Short mmCIF file of N, CA, C and O and ligand atoms in Angstrom, two decimals:
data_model
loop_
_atom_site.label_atom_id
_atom_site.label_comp_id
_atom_site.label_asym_id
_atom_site.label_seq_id
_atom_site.Cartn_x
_atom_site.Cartn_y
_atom_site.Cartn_z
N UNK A 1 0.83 -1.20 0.00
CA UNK A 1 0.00 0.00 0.00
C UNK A 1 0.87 1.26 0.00
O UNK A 1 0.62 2.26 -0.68
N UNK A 2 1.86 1.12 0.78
CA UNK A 2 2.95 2.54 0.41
C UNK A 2 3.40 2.41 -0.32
O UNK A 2 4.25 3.28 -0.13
N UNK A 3 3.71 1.90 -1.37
CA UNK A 3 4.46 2.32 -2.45
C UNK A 3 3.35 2.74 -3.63
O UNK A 3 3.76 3.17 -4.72
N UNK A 4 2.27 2.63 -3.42
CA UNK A 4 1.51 2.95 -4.04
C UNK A 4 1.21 4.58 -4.10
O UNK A 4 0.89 5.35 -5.00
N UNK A 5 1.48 4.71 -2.69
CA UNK A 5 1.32 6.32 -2.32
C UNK A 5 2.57 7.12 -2.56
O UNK A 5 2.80 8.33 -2.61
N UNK A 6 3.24 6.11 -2.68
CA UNK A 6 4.66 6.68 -3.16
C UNK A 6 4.79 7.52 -4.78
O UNK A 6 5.12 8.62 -5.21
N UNK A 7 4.46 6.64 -5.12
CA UNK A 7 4.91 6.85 -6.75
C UNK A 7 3.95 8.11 -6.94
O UNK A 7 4.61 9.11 -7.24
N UNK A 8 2.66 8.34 -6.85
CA UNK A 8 1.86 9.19 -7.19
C UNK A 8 1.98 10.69 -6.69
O UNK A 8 1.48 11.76 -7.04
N UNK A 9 3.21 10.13 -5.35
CA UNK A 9 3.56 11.84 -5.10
C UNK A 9 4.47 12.48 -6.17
O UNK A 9 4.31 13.53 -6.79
N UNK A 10 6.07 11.00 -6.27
CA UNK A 10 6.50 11.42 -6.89
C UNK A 10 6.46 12.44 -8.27
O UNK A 10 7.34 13.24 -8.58
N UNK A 11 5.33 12.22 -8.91
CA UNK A 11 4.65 12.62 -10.52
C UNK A 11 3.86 13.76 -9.86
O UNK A 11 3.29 14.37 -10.76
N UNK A 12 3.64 14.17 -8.92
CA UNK A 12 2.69 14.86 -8.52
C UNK A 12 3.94 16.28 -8.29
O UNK A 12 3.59 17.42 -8.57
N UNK A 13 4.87 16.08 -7.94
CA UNK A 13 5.60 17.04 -7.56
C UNK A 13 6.67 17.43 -9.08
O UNK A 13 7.06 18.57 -9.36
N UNK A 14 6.98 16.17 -9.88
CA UNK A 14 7.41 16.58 -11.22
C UNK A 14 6.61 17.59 -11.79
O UNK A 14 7.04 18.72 -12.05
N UNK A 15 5.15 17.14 -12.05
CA UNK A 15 4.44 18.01 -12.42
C UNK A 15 4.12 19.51 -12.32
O UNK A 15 3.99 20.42 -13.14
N UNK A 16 4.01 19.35 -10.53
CA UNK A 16 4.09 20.85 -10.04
C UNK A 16 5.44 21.78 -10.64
O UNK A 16 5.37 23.00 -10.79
N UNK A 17 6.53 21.04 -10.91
CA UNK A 17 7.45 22.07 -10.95
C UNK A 17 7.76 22.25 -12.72
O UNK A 17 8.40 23.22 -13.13
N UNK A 18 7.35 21.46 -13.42
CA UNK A 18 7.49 21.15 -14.55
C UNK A 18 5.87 22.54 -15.17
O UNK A 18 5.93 22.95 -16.32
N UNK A 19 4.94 22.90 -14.47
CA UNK A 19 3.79 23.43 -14.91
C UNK A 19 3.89 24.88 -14.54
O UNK A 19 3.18 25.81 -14.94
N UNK A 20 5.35 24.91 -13.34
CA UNK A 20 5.42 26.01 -12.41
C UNK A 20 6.59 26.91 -13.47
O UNK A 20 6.67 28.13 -13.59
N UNK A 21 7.39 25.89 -14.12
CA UNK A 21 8.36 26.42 -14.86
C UNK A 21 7.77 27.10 -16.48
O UNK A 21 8.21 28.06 -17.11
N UNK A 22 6.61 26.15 -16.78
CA UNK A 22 5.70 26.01 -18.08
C UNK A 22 5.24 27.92 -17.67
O UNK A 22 5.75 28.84 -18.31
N UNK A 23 4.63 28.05 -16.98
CA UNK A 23 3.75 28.87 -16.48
C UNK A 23 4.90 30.21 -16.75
O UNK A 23 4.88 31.22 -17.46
N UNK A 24 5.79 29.67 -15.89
CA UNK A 24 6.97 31.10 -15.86
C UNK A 24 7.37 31.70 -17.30
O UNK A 24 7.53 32.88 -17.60
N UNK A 25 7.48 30.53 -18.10
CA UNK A 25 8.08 30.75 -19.55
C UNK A 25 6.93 31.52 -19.91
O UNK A 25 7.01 32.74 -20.07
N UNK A 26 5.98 30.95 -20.03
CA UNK A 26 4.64 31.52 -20.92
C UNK A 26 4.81 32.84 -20.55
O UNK A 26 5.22 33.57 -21.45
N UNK A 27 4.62 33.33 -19.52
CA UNK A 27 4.56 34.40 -18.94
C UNK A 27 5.78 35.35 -19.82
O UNK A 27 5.49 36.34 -20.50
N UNK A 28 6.83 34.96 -19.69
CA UNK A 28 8.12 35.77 -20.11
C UNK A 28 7.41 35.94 -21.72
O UNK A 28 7.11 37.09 -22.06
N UNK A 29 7.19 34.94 -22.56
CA UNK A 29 6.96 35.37 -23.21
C UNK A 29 5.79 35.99 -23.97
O UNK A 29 5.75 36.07 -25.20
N UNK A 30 4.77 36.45 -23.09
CA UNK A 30 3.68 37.41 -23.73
C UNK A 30 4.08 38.58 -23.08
O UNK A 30 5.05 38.34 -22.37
N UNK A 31 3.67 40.00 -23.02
CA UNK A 31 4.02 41.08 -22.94
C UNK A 31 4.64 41.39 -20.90
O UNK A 31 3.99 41.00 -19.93
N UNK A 32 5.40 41.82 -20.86
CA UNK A 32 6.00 42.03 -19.44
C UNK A 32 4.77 42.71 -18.15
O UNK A 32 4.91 42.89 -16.94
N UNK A 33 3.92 42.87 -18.84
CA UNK A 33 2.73 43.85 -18.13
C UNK A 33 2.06 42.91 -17.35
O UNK A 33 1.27 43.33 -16.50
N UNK A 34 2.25 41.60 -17.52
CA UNK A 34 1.15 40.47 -16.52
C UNK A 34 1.88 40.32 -15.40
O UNK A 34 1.20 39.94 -14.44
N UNK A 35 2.95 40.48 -15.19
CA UNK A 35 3.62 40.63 -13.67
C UNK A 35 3.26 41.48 -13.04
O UNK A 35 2.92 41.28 -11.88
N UNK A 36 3.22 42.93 -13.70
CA UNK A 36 2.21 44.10 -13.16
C UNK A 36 1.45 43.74 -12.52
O UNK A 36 1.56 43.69 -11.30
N UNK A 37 0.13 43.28 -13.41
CA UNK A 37 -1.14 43.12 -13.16
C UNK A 37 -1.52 42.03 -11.68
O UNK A 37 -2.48 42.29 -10.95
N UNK A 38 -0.70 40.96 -11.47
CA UNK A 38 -0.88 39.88 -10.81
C UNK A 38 -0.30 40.99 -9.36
O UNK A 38 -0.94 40.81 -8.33
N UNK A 39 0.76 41.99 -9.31
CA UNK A 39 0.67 42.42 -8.01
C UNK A 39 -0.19 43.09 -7.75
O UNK A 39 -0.44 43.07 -6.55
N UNK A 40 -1.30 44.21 -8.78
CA UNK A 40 -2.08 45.02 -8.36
C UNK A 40 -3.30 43.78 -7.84
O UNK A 40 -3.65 43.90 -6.67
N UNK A 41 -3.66 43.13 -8.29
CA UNK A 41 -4.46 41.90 -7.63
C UNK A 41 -3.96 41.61 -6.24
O UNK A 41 -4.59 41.19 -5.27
N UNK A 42 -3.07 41.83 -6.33
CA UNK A 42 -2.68 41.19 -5.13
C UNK A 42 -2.81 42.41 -4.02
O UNK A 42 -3.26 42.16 -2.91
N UNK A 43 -2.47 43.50 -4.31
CA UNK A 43 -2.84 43.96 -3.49
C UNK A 43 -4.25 44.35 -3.13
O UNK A 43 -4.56 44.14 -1.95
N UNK A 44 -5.04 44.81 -3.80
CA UNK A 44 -6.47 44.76 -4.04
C UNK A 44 -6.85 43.49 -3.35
O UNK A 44 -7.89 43.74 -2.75
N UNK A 45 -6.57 42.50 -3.19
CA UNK A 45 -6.96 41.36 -2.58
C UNK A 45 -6.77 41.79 -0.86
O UNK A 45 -7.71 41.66 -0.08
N UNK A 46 -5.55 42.26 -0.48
CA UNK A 46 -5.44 42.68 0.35
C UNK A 46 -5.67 43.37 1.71
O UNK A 46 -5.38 43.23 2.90
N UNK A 47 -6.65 44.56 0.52
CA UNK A 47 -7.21 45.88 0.89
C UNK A 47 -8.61 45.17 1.66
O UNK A 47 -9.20 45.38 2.72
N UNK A 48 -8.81 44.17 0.48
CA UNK A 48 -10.08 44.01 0.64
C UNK A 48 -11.42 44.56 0.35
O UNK A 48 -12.43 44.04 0.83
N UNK A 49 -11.45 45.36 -0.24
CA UNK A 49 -12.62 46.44 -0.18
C UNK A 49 -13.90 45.96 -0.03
O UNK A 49 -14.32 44.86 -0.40
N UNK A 50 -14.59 46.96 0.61
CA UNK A 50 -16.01 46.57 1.37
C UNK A 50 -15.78 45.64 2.75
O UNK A 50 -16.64 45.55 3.62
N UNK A 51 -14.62 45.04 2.81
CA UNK A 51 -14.32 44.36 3.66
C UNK A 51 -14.14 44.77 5.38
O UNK A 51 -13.00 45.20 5.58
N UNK A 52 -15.16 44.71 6.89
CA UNK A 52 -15.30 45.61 7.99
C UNK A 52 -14.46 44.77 8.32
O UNK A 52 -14.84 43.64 7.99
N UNK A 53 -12.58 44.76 9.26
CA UNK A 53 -12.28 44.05 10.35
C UNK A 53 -12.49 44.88 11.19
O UNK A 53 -12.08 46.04 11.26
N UNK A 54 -13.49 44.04 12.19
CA UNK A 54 -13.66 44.18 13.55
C UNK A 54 -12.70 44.32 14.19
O UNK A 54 -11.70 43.71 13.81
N UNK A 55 -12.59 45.28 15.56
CA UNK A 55 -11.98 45.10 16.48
C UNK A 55 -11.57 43.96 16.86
O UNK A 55 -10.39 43.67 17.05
N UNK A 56 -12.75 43.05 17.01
CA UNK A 56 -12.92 41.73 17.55
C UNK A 56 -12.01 40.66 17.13
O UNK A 56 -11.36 40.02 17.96
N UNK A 57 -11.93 40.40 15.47
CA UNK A 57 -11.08 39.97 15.00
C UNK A 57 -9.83 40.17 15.17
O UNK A 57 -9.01 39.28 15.40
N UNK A 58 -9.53 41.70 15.04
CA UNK A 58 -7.73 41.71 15.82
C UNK A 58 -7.31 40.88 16.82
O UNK A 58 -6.57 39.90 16.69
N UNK A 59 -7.95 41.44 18.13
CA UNK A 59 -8.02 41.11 19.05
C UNK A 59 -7.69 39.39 19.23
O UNK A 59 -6.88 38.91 20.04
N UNK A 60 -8.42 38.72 18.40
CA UNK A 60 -8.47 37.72 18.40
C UNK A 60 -6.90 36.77 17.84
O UNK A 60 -6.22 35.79 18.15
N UNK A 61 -6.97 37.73 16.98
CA UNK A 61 -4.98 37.08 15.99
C UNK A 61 -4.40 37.53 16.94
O UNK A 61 -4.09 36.58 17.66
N UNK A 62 -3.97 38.72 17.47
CA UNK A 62 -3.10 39.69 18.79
C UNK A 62 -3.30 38.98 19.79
O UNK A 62 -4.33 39.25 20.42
N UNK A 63 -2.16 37.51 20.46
CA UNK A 63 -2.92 37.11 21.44
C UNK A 63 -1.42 37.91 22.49
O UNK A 63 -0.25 37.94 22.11
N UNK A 64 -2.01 38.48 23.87
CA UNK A 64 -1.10 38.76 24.41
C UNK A 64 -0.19 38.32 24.95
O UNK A 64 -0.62 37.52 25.79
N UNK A 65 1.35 38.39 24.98
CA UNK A 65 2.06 37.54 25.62
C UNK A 65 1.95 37.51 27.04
O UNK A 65 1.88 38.58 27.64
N UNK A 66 1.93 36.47 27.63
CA UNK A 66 2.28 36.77 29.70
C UNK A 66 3.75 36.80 29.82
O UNK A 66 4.43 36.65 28.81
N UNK A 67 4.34 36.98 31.05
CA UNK A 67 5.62 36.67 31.25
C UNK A 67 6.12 35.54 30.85
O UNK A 67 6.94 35.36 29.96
N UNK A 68 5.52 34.62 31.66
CA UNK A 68 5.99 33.04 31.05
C UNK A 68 5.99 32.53 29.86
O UNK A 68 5.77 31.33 29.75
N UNK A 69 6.29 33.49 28.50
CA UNK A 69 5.41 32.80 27.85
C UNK A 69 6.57 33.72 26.56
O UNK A 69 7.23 34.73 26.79
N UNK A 70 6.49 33.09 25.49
CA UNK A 70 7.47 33.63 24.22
C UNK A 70 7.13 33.12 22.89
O UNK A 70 6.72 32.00 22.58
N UNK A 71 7.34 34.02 22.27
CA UNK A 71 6.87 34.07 20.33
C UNK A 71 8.07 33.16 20.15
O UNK A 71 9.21 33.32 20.59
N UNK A 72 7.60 32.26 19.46
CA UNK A 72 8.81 31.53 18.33
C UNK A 72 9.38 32.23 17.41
O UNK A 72 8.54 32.63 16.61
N UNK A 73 10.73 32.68 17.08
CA UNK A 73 10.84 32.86 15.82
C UNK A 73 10.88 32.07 14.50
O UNK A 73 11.46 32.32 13.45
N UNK A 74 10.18 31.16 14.80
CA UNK A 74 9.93 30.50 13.46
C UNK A 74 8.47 30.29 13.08
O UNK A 74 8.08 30.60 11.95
N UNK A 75 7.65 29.77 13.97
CA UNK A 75 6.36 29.51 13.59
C UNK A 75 5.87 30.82 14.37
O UNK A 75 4.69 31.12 14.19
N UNK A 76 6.51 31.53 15.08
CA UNK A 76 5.72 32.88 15.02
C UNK A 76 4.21 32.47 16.01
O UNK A 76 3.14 33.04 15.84
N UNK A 77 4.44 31.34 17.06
CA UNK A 77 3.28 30.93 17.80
C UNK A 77 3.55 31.47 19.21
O UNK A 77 4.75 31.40 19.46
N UNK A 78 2.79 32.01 20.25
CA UNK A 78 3.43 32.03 21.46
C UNK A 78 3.13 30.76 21.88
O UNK A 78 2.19 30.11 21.43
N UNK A 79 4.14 30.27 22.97
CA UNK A 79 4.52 29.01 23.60
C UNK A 79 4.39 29.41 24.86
O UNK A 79 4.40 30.63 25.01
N UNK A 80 4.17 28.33 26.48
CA UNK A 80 4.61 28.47 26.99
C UNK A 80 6.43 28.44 27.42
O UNK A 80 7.19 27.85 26.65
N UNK A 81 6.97 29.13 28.72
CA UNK A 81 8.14 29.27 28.94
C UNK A 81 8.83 27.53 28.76
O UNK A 81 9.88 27.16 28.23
N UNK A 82 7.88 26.85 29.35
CA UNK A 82 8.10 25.45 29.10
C UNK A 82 8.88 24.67 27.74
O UNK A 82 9.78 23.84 27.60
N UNK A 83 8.12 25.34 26.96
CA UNK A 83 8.41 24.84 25.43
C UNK A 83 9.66 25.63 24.52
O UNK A 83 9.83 25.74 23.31
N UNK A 84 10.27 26.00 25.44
CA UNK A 84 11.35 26.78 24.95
C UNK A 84 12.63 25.78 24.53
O UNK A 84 13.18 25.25 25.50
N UNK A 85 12.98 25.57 23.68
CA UNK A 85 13.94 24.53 22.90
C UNK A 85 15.19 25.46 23.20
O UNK A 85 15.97 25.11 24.09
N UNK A 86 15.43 26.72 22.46
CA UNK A 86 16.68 27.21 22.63
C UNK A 86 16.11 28.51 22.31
O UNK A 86 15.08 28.76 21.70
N UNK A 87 17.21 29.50 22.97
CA UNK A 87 17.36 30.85 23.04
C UNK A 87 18.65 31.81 22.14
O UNK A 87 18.96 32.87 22.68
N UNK A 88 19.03 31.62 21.42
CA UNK A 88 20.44 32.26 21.03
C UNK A 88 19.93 33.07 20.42
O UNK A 88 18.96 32.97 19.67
N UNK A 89 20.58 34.02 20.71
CA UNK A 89 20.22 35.61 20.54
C UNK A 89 19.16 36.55 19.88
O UNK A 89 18.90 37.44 19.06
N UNK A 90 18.67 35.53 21.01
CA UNK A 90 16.86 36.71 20.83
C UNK A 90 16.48 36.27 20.35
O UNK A 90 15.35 36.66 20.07
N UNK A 91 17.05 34.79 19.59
CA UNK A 91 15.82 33.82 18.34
C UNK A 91 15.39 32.34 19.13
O UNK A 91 15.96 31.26 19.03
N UNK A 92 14.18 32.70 19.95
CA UNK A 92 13.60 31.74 20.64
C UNK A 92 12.86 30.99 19.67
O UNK A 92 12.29 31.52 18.71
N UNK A 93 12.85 29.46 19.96
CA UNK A 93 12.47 28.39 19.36
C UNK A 93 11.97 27.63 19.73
O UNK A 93 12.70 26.86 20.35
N UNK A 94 10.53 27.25 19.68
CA UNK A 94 9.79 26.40 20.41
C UNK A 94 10.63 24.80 20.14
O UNK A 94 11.55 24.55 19.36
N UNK A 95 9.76 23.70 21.30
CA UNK A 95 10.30 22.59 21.05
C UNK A 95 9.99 21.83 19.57
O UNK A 95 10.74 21.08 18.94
N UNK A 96 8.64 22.27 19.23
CA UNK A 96 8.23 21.53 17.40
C UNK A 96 8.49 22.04 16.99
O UNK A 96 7.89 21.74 15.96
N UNK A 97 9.51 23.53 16.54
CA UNK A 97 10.31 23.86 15.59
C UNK A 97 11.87 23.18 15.61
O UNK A 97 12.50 22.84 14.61
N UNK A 98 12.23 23.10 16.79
CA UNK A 98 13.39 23.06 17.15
C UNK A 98 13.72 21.31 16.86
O UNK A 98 14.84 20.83 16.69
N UNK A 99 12.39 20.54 16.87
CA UNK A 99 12.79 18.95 16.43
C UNK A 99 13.20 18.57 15.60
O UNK A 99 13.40 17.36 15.51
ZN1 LIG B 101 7.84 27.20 16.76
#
């Protein structure tokens, strides 16, 4: 049964990079202006428009740190003091980043 699941990633990830590269070329070669366009989307996506964030919602992503307690610099999660893997210089690392 695993090798079954095997092989189908393999082709699955050729593909991705083989469609990712397809994609890039195409791109280069119709006019330079669609790189433009894909960031103004992007930001517009952003903005959101019409879009209300609540207070509430901040609030909710913003969780406050306590004393005991520290942002990963990697997954960017607060942890307790507990879960502290390593400290070197100011780049705290929880223990499931740090495994
Ligand atoms: Zn982490």
């Amino acid at each position: 049964m695993a090798t079954d699941y095997d092989s189908p990633r393999k082709t699955d990830d050729d593909l991705g990079e083989d469609s990712l590269q397809e994609l890039q070329a195409r791109r280069a070669d119709k006019s330079s202006g669609t790189i433009d366009i894909d960031e103004t989307e992007l930001a517009e996506s952003l903005e959101l428009p019409g879009a209300d964030l609540s207070n509430e919602e901040l609030s909710l992503r913003v969780i406050p740190r306590q004393a005991d307690e520290f942002t990963c610099s990697r997954c960017f999660l607060v942890h307790h003091r507990s879960q502290l893997a390593s400290d070197k210089g100011g780049q705290q690392v929880c223990r499931e980043c740090a495994a």
